[in-house]
mmCIF file of C-alpha atoms and ligand atoms in Angstrom:
data_model
loop_
_atom_site.group_PDB
_atom_site.id
_atom_site.type_symbol
_atom_site.label_atom_id
_atom_site.label_comp_id
_atom_site.label_asym_id
_atom_site.label_seq_id
_atom_site.Cartn_x
_atom_site.Cartn_y
_atom_site.Cartn_z
ATOM 1 C CA MET A 1 0.018 -0.059 -0.033
ATOM 2 C CA ASP A 2 1.522 3.221 -1.084
ATOM 3 C CA PHE A 3 0.535 6.640 0.443
ATOM 4 C CA THR A 4 3.022 8.824 -1.432
ATOM 5 C CA ASP A 5 1.897 12.287 -1.229
ATOM 6 C CA LYS A 6 -1.181 11.518 0.801
ATOM 7 C CA ARG A 7 -1.899 13.693 3.663
ATOM 8 C CA VAL A 8 -3.334 11.818 6.752
ATOM 9 C CA ILE A 9 -4.558 13.156 9.951
ATOM 10 C CA VAL A 10 -3.630 10.769 12.868
ATOM 11 C CA THR A 11 -4.973 11.510 16.340
ATOM 12 C CA GLY A 12 -3.124 10.152 19.406
ATOM 13 C CA ALA A 13 -0.009 9.950 17.090
ATOM 14 C CA GLY A 14 2.325 10.526 20.081
ATOM 15 C CA LYS A 15 2.328 6.866 21.548
ATOM 16 C CA GLY A 16 1.180 3.402 20.926
ATOM 17 C CA ILE A 17 -1.004 2.380 17.934
ATOM 18 C CA GLY A 18 -1.270 6.026 16.764
ATOM 19 C CA ARG A 19 2.643 6.415 16.685
ATOM 20 C CA ALA A 20 3.183 2.985 14.966
ATOM 21 C CA THR A 21 0.461 4.038 12.354
ATOM 22 C CA ALA A 22 2.211 7.483 11.800
ATOM 23 C CA LEU A 23 5.638 5.928 11.346
ATOM 24 C CA MET A 24 4.300 3.104 8.945
ATOM 25 C CA LEU A 25 2.441 5.925 6.960
ATOM 26 C CA ALA A 26 5.554 8.037 6.777
ATOM 27 C CA ARG A 27 7.550 4.987 5.550
ATOM 28 C CA ARG A 28 5.008 4.470 2.900
ATOM 29 C CA GLY A 29 5.193 8.036 1.563
ATOM 30 C CA ALA A 30 2.509 9.883 3.393
ATOM 31 C CA LYS A 31 2.563 13.316 5.055
ATOM 32 C CA VAL A 32 1.260 12.746 8.558
ATOM 33 C CA VAL A 33 -0.586 15.484 10.488
ATOM 34 C CA ALA A 34 -0.210 14.482 14.113
ATOM 35 C CA LEU A 35 -2.696 15.507 16.738
ATOM 36 C CA THR A 36 -1.888 14.637 20.330
ATOM 37 C CA ARG A 37 -1.286 15.999 23.839
ATOM 38 C CA SER A 38 2.368 15.665 24.935
ATOM 39 C CA PRO A 39 4.861 18.012 23.308
ATOM 40 C CA ALA A 40 7.863 15.721 23.840
ATOM 41 C CA ASP A 41 6.022 12.982 21.729
ATOM 42 C CA LEU A 42 5.208 15.364 19.057
ATOM 43 C CA GLU A 43 8.762 16.645 18.915
ATOM 44 C CA SER A 44 10.289 13.235 18.578
ATOM 45 C CA LEU A 45 7.756 12.150 15.907
ATOM 46 C CA GLU A 46 8.304 15.351 13.998
ATOM 47 C CA ARG A 47 12.180 14.609 14.002
ATOM 48 C CA GLU A 48 11.577 10.958 12.962
ATOM 49 C CA THR A 49 8.930 11.763 10.210
ATOM 50 C CA GLY A 50 8.745 15.439 9.281
ATOM 51 C CA CYS A 51 5.138 15.298 10.266
ATOM 52 C CA VAL A 52 2.914 18.474 10.835
ATOM 53 C CA SER A 53 2.387 18.595 14.583
ATOM 54 C CA ILE A 54 -0.741 19.950 16.287
ATOM 55 C CA LEU A 55 -0.854 19.993 20.174
ATOM 56 C CA VAL A 56 -4.316 19.621 21.459
ATOM 57 C CA ASP A 57 -6.237 18.271 24.526
ATOM 58 C CA LEU A 58 -8.969 16.217 22.731
ATOM 59 C CA ALA A 59 -11.111 16.433 25.843
ATOM 60 C CA ASP A 60 -11.758 20.077 25.001
ATOM 61 C CA ALA A 61 -14.350 20.176 22.426
ATOM 62 C CA GLU A 62 -13.591 23.690 21.155
ATOM 63 C CA ALA A 63 -9.854 23.107 21.046
ATOM 64 C CA THR A 64 -10.457 19.821 19.226
ATOM 65 C CA ARG A 65 -12.625 21.548 16.560
ATOM 66 C CA ALA A 66 -9.937 24.345 16.093
ATOM 67 C CA ALA A 67 -7.202 21.723 15.852
ATOM 68 C CA ALA A 68 -9.095 19.724 13.301
ATOM 69 C CA ARG A 69 -9.567 22.746 11.061
ATOM 70 C CA ASN A 70 -5.770 23.396 11.333
ATOM 71 C CA ALA A 71 -5.111 19.897 10.144
ATOM 72 C CA LEU A 72 -7.045 20.577 6.882
ATOM 73 C CA PRO A 73 -7.014 19.717 3.995
ATOM 74 C CA ALA A 74 -6.354 16.006 4.307
ATOM 75 C CA ASP A 75 -6.811 12.903 2.137
ATOM 76 C CA TYR A 76 -7.464 10.605 5.062
ATOM 77 C CA LEU A 77 -8.391 10.612 8.845
ATOM 78 C CA ILE A 78 -7.468 8.142 11.528
ATOM 79 C CA ASN A 79 -9.125 8.631 14.824
ATOM 80 C CA CYS A 80 -6.866 6.749 17.220
ATOM 81 C CA ALA A 81 -6.527 8.715 20.398
ATOM 82 C CA GLY A 82 -8.090 7.019 23.314
ATOM 83 C CA THR A 83 -7.965 6.990 27.053
ATOM 84 C CA THR A 84 -9.039 4.706 29.940
ATOM 85 C CA GLU A 85 -9.578 4.577 33.789
ATOM 86 C CA LEU A 86 -10.067 1.308 35.470
ATOM 87 C CA GLU A 87 -13.171 1.351 37.715
ATOM 88 C CA SER A 88 -15.702 -1.275 38.535
ATOM 89 C CA PHE A 89 -19.205 -0.512 37.338
ATOM 90 C CA LEU A 90 -20.287 0.460 40.901
ATOM 91 C CA ASP A 91 -17.460 2.736 41.304
ATOM 92 C CA VAL A 92 -17.492 4.605 37.959
ATOM 93 C CA SER A 93 -17.395 8.368 38.576
ATOM 94 C CA VAL A 94 -19.333 10.876 36.421
ATOM 95 C CA GLU A 95 -16.054 12.786 35.840
ATOM 96 C CA ASN A 96 -14.417 9.703 34.275
ATOM 97 C CA PHE A 97 -17.415 8.662 32.513
ATOM 98 C CA ASP A 98 -17.671 12.035 30.829
ATOM 99 C CA LEU A 99 -13.806 12.272 30.189
ATOM 100 C CA LEU A 100 -13.746 8.860 28.376
ATOM 101 C CA HIS A 101 -16.768 9.716 26.339
ATOM 102 C CA ALA A 102 -15.161 13.172 25.449
ATOM 103 C CA VAL A 103 -11.867 11.614 24.283
ATOM 104 C CA ASN A 104 -12.999 8.257 22.843
ATOM 105 C CA THR A 105 -16.410 9.189 21.256
ATOM 106 C CA ARG A 106 -17.006 12.976 20.977
ATOM 107 C CA ALA A 107 -13.525 14.025 19.721
ATOM 108 C CA PRO A 108 -13.520 11.487 16.760
ATOM 109 C CA MET A 109 -17.020 12.857 15.851
ATOM 110 C CA ILE A 110 -15.715 16.547 15.887
ATOM 111 C CA VAL A 111 -12.608 15.757 13.964
ATOM 112 C CA ALA A 112 -14.521 13.566 11.469
ATOM 113 C CA GLN A 113 -17.153 16.338 10.946
ATOM 114 C CA GLU A 114 -14.440 18.862 10.085
ATOM 115 C CA TYR A 115 -12.562 16.469 7.824
ATOM 116 C CA ALA A 116 -15.588 15.325 6.028
ATOM 117 C CA ARG A 117 -17.114 18.742 5.543
ATOM 118 C CA ASP A 118 -13.788 19.805 3.900
ATOM 119 C CA VAL A 119 -13.479 16.709 1.598
ATOM 120 C CA ILE A 120 -17.023 17.050 0.498
ATOM 121 C CA GLY A 121 -16.651 20.802 -0.081
ATOM 122 C CA ARG A 122 -13.559 20.196 -2.250
ATOM 123 C CA GLY A 123 -15.480 17.468 -4.196
ATOM 124 C CA ALA A 124 -12.691 15.073 -3.214
ATOM 125 C CA LYS A 125 -12.807 11.456 -2.007
ATOM 126 C CA GLY A 126 -11.508 10.098 1.375
ATOM 127 C CA ALA A 127 -11.653 7.403 4.026
ATOM 128 C CA ILE A 128 -11.853 7.409 7.867
ATOM 129 C CA VAL A 129 -10.781 4.769 10.330
ATOM 130 C CA ASN A 130 -12.076 4.905 13.871
ATOM 131 C CA VAL A 131 -9.992 2.904 16.302
ATOM 132 C CA SER A 132 -12.353 1.239 18.630
ATOM 133 C CA SER A 133 -11.732 -2.025 20.755
ATOM 134 C CA VAL A 134 -12.949 -5.458 21.500
ATOM 135 C CA ALA A 135 -14.374 -3.719 24.458
ATOM 136 C CA ALA A 136 -17.104 -2.507 22.194
ATOM 137 C CA PHE A 137 -18.280 -6.133 21.741
ATOM 138 C CA VAL A 138 -17.840 -7.697 25.123
ATOM 139 C CA GLY A 139 -18.105 -6.572 28.668
ATOM 140 C CA ILE A 140 -14.738 -6.336 30.278
ATOM 141 C CA PRO A 141 -14.725 -6.060 34.110
ATOM 142 C CA ASP A 142 -13.483 -2.611 35.324
ATOM 143 C CA HIS A 143 -13.899 -1.077 31.896
ATOM 144 C CA ALA A 144 -17.596 0.050 32.061
ATOM 145 C CA ALA A 145 -16.936 3.684 30.927
ATOM 146 C CA TYR A 146 -14.377 2.413 28.235
ATOM 147 C CA CYS A 147 -16.817 -0.168 26.989
ATOM 148 C CA ALA A 148 -19.674 2.352 26.721
ATOM 149 C CA SER A 149 -17.354 4.892 25.035
ATOM 150 C CA LYS A 150 -16.239 2.591 22.344
ATOM 151 C CA ALA A 151 -19.786 1.054 21.800
ATOM 152 C CA GLY A 152 -20.827 4.742 21.184
ATOM 153 C CA LEU A 153 -17.950 5.141 18.812
ATOM 154 C CA ASP A 154 -19.171 2.089 16.859
ATOM 155 C CA GLY A 155 -22.634 3.607 16.615
ATOM 156 C CA LEU A 156 -21.082 6.684 15.113
ATOM 157 C CA THR A 157 -19.013 4.718 12.759
ATOM 158 C CA ARG A 158 -22.134 2.924 11.302
ATOM 159 C CA VAL A 159 -24.015 6.211 10.772
ATOM 160 C CA MET A 160 -20.982 8.004 9.224
ATOM 161 C CA ALA A 161 -20.575 4.922 6.940
ATOM 162 C CA LYS A 162 -24.277 5.244 5.734
ATOM 163 C CA GLU A 163 -24.230 8.959 5.328
ATOM 164 C CA LEU A 164 -20.817 9.736 4.024
ATOM 165 C CA ALA A 165 -20.076 6.899 1.630
ATOM 166 C CA PRO A 166 -22.625 8.333 -0.951
ATOM 167 C CA LYS A 167 -20.443 11.505 -0.639
ATOM 168 C CA GLY A 168 -17.347 9.705 -1.381
ATOM 169 C CA ILE A 169 -16.004 9.017 2.107
ATOM 170 C CA ARG A 170 -15.794 5.406 3.512
ATOM 171 C CA VAL A 171 -15.762 4.892 7.254
ATOM 172 C CA ASN A 172 -14.685 1.698 8.931
ATOM 173 C CA GLY A 173 -13.742 0.675 12.658
ATOM 174 C CA VAL A 174 -10.779 -1.412 13.892
ATOM 175 C CA HIS A 175 -11.114 -3.390 17.076
ATOM 176 C CA PRO A 176 -7.856 -4.386 18.656
ATOM 177 C CA THR A 177 -7.504 -6.749 21.513
ATOM 178 C CA VAL A 178 -4.914 -5.838 24.197
ATOM 179 C CA THR A 179 -2.035 -4.332 22.284
ATOM 180 C CA LEU A 180 1.311 -3.747 23.765
ATOM 181 C CA THR A 181 1.293 0.102 24.221
ATOM 182 C CA PRO A 182 1.456 2.455 27.385
ATOM 183 C CA MET A 183 -2.406 1.982 27.547
ATOM 184 C CA ALA A 184 -2.000 -1.746 27.916
ATOM 185 C CA VAL A 185 0.439 -1.307 30.780
ATOM 186 C CA LYS A 186 -2.172 0.783 32.551
ATOM 187 C CA ALA A 187 -4.971 -1.706 31.947
ATOM 188 C CA TRP A 188 -3.307 -5.051 31.962
ATOM 189 C CA SER A 189 -0.349 -4.940 34.319
ATOM 190 C CA ASP A 190 -2.078 -7.321 36.720
ATOM 191 C CA PRO A 191 -0.536 -10.753 35.673
ATOM 192 C CA ASP A 192 -3.615 -12.739 36.547
ATOM 193 C CA LYS A 193 -5.868 -10.484 34.543
ATOM 194 C CA ALA A 194 -3.310 -10.566 31.679
ATOM 195 C CA ALA A 195 -3.056 -14.364 31.748
ATOM 196 C CA GLY A 196 -6.864 -14.719 31.619
ATOM 197 C CA MET A 197 -7.129 -12.409 28.730
ATOM 198 C CA LEU A 198 -4.261 -14.192 26.840
ATOM 199 C CA ALA A 199 -5.806 -17.519 27.277
ATOM 200 C CA ARG A 200 -8.866 -16.489 25.259
ATOM 201 C CA ILE A 201 -6.814 -15.289 22.358
ATOM 202 C CA PRO A 202 -6.404 -18.400 19.863
ATOM 203 C CA VAL A 203 -3.223 -16.980 18.203
ATOM 204 C CA GLY A 204 -1.731 -17.044 21.701
ATOM 205 C CA ARG A 205 -0.302 -13.411 21.900
ATOM 206 C CA PHE A 206 -1.348 -9.992 22.499
ATOM 207 C CA ALA A 207 -1.206 -7.597 19.414
ATOM 208 C CA ASP A 208 1.780 -5.428 18.500
ATOM 209 C CA PRO A 209 0.960 -1.952 17.430
ATOM 210 C CA ASP A 210 2.189 -2.699 13.981
ATOM 211 C CA ASP A 211 -0.354 -5.509 13.655
ATOM 212 C CA VAL A 212 -3.176 -2.973 14.042
ATOM 213 C CA ALA A 213 -1.411 -0.328 11.928
ATOM 214 C CA GLU A 214 -1.316 -2.677 8.906
ATOM 215 C CA VAL A 215 -5.079 -3.123 9.164
ATOM 216 C CA ILE A 216 -5.801 0.568 9.572
ATOM 217 C CA LEU A 217 -3.680 1.303 6.519
ATOM 218 C CA PHE A 218 -5.529 -1.427 4.507
ATOM 219 C CA LEU A 219 -8.877 -0.021 5.402
ATOM 220 C CA LEU A 220 -7.783 3.467 4.358
ATOM 221 C CA SER A 221 -6.208 2.340 1.079
ATOM 222 C CA ASP A 222 -8.046 2.062 -2.460
ATOM 223 C CA GLU A 223 -7.491 -1.661 -2.037
ATOM 224 C CA ALA A 224 -10.371 -1.596 0.484
ATOM 225 C CA ALA A 225 -12.562 0.502 -1.950
ATOM 226 C CA MET A 226 -15.820 -1.740 -1.409
ATOM 227 C CA VAL A 227 -15.222 -2.058 2.508
ATOM 228 C CA ASN A 228 -17.600 0.520 4.388
ATOM 229 C CA GLY A 229 -19.110 0.349 7.796
ATOM 230 C CA LEU A 230 -17.045 -2.768 8.734
ATOM 231 C CA SER A 231 -16.102 -3.491 12.462
ATOM 232 C CA MET A 232 -12.867 -5.261 11.926
ATOM 233 C CA PRO A 233 -11.379 -7.262 14.903
ATOM 234 C CA VAL A 234 -7.613 -7.264 15.177
ATOM 235 C CA ASP A 235 -7.836 -9.666 18.108
ATOM 236 C CA GLY A 236 -6.266 -13.075 17.148
ATOM 237 C CA GLY A 237 -9.793 -14.661 17.311
ATOM 238 C CA TYR A 238 -10.649 -13.358 20.836
ATOM 239 C CA THR A 239 -14.206 -12.426 19.768
ATOM 240 C CA ILE A 240 -15.004 -15.752 17.830
ATOM 241 C CA ALA A 241 -18.274 -16.860 19.386
HETATM 242 P P1 LIG B 1 -1.781 4.999 24.306
HETATM 243 O O1 LIG B 1 -2.115 5.508 25.678
HETATM 244 O O2 LIG B 1 -0.365 4.157 24.173
HETATM 245 O O3 LIG B 1 -1.661 6.199 23.324
HETATM 246 C C1 LIG B 1 -2.694 7.010 23.186
HETATM 247 C C2 LIG B 1 -2.269 8.251 22.533
HETATM 248 O O4 LIG B 1 -3.568 9.138 22.485
HETATM 249 C C3 LIG B 1 -1.267 9.092 23.349
HETATM 250 O O5 LIG B 1 -0.450 9.774 22.318
HETATM 251 C C4 LIG B 1 -2.013 10.053 24.104
HETATM 252 O O6 LIG B 1 -1.316 11.201 24.488
HETATM 253 C C5 LIG B 1 -3.204 10.376 23.111
HETATM 254 N N1 LIG B 1 -4.371 11.014 23.935
HETATM 255 C C6 LIG B 1 -4.991 10.412 24.944
HETATM 256 N N2 LIG B 1 -5.740 11.309 25.463
HETATM 257 C C7 LIG B 1 -5.674 12.403 24.740
HETATM 258 C C8 LIG B 1 -6.175 13.729 24.754
HETATM 259 N N3 LIG B 1 -7.099 13.954 25.699
HETATM 260 N N4 LIG B 1 -5.861 14.604 23.970
HETATM 261 C C9 LIG B 1 -4.922 14.378 22.961
HETATM 262 N N5 LIG B 1 -4.380 13.257 22.928
HETATM 263 C C10 LIG B 1 -4.682 12.197 23.785
HETATM 264 O O7 LIG B 1 -2.934 4.105 23.724
HETATM 265 P P2 LIG B 1 -2.974 3.071 22.551
HETATM 266 O O8 LIG B 1 -2.009 3.259 21.533
HETATM 267 O O9 LIG B 1 -2.861 1.707 23.353
HETATM 268 O O10 LIG B 1 -4.480 3.237 22.056
HETATM 269 C C11 LIG B 1 -4.760 3.749 20.781
HETATM 270 C C12 LIG B 1 -6.140 3.446 20.602
HETATM 271 O O11 LIG B 1 -6.424 2.102 20.510
HETATM 272 C C13 LIG B 1 -7.135 3.966 21.574
HETATM 273 O O12 LIG B 1 -8.264 4.424 21.021
HETATM 274 C C14 LIG B 1 -7.516 2.754 22.497
HETATM 275 O O13 LIG B 1 -8.668 2.960 23.141
HETATM 276 C C15 LIG B 1 -7.463 1.738 21.369
HETATM 277 N N6 LIG B 1 -7.206 0.437 21.881
HETATM 278 C C16 LIG B 1 -6.063 0.064 22.677
HETATM 279 C C17 LIG B 1 -5.837 -1.262 23.049
HETATM 280 C C18 LIG B 1 -4.645 -1.626 23.796
HETATM 281 O O14 LIG B 1 -4.725 -2.710 24.496
HETATM 282 N N7 LIG B 1 -3.649 -0.758 23.908
HETATM 283 C C19 LIG B 1 -6.880 -2.250 22.853
HETATM 284 C C20 LIG B 1 -8.033 -1.871 21.982
HETATM 285 C C21 LIG B 1 -8.198 -0.555 21.674
HETATM 286 P P3 LIG B 1 -0.725 11.316 25.945
HETATM 287 O O15 LIG B 1 0.051 10.149 26.227
HETATM 288 O O16 LIG B 1 0.012 12.596 25.797
HETATM 289 O O17 LIG B 1 -1.951 11.504 26.820
#
């Protein structure tokens, strides 16, 4: 898959899956527009890839819209930024519920609105990938707000796919299982929990960020021209019934 001269917005490009995706895109010729929060991550990514850097807290709706507008025009959009807090259902605080929905669900909507309006206004074509999670499909203890925020994102993906494809923009979701990133360290550092999760993954390992990045790039590319509205597990078979 060649992305020469394609301009691609990647949210959450500072670490983990977003960073791996930005690096893979740059290796394949793309100009990456990186949106993330930590300046040090952006500076090092800029040095490595020559990306355009936009610093933003995606929990802030107005700042997110302004950052999305600054990122335009773009050929493709990857909504990858995400966050989590571990709380049992009985302990979920309203603050964390709202934060996770702001970053994981509302921000992808805002960035995609700005991207799609611009693509449609220019009479161009495009594609969006929303990075969801297997947590949108199954109930994972201590992840109530996270599961809800990702299921909400999937609802958006489906409506976007129906409304935007006739206007030339395909929209798909990818659903990784545990992927070896800083987020996974936060969520899965308890060895007993990690072992239980691993035992349910038929391929016998957690995902690497590049496993997910490859699927994201496929869904963006013209090779996936007839793929729209898909929820694509990248989970080694974890969600097989
Ligand atoms: P990481 O925590 O490793 O990286 C997330 C990136 O998003 C960081 O660069 C982070 O910046 C950025 N980000 C988070 N919150 C904000 C914010 N408020 N404003 C701007 N940027 C922000 O996560 P992963 O790479 O693991 O996750 C990427 C995506 O994949 C997420 O949507 C996640 O939900 C999903 N996912 C991850 C899985 C996993 O096991 N790792 C499994 C399934 C799905 P900073 O560090 O500066 O906050």
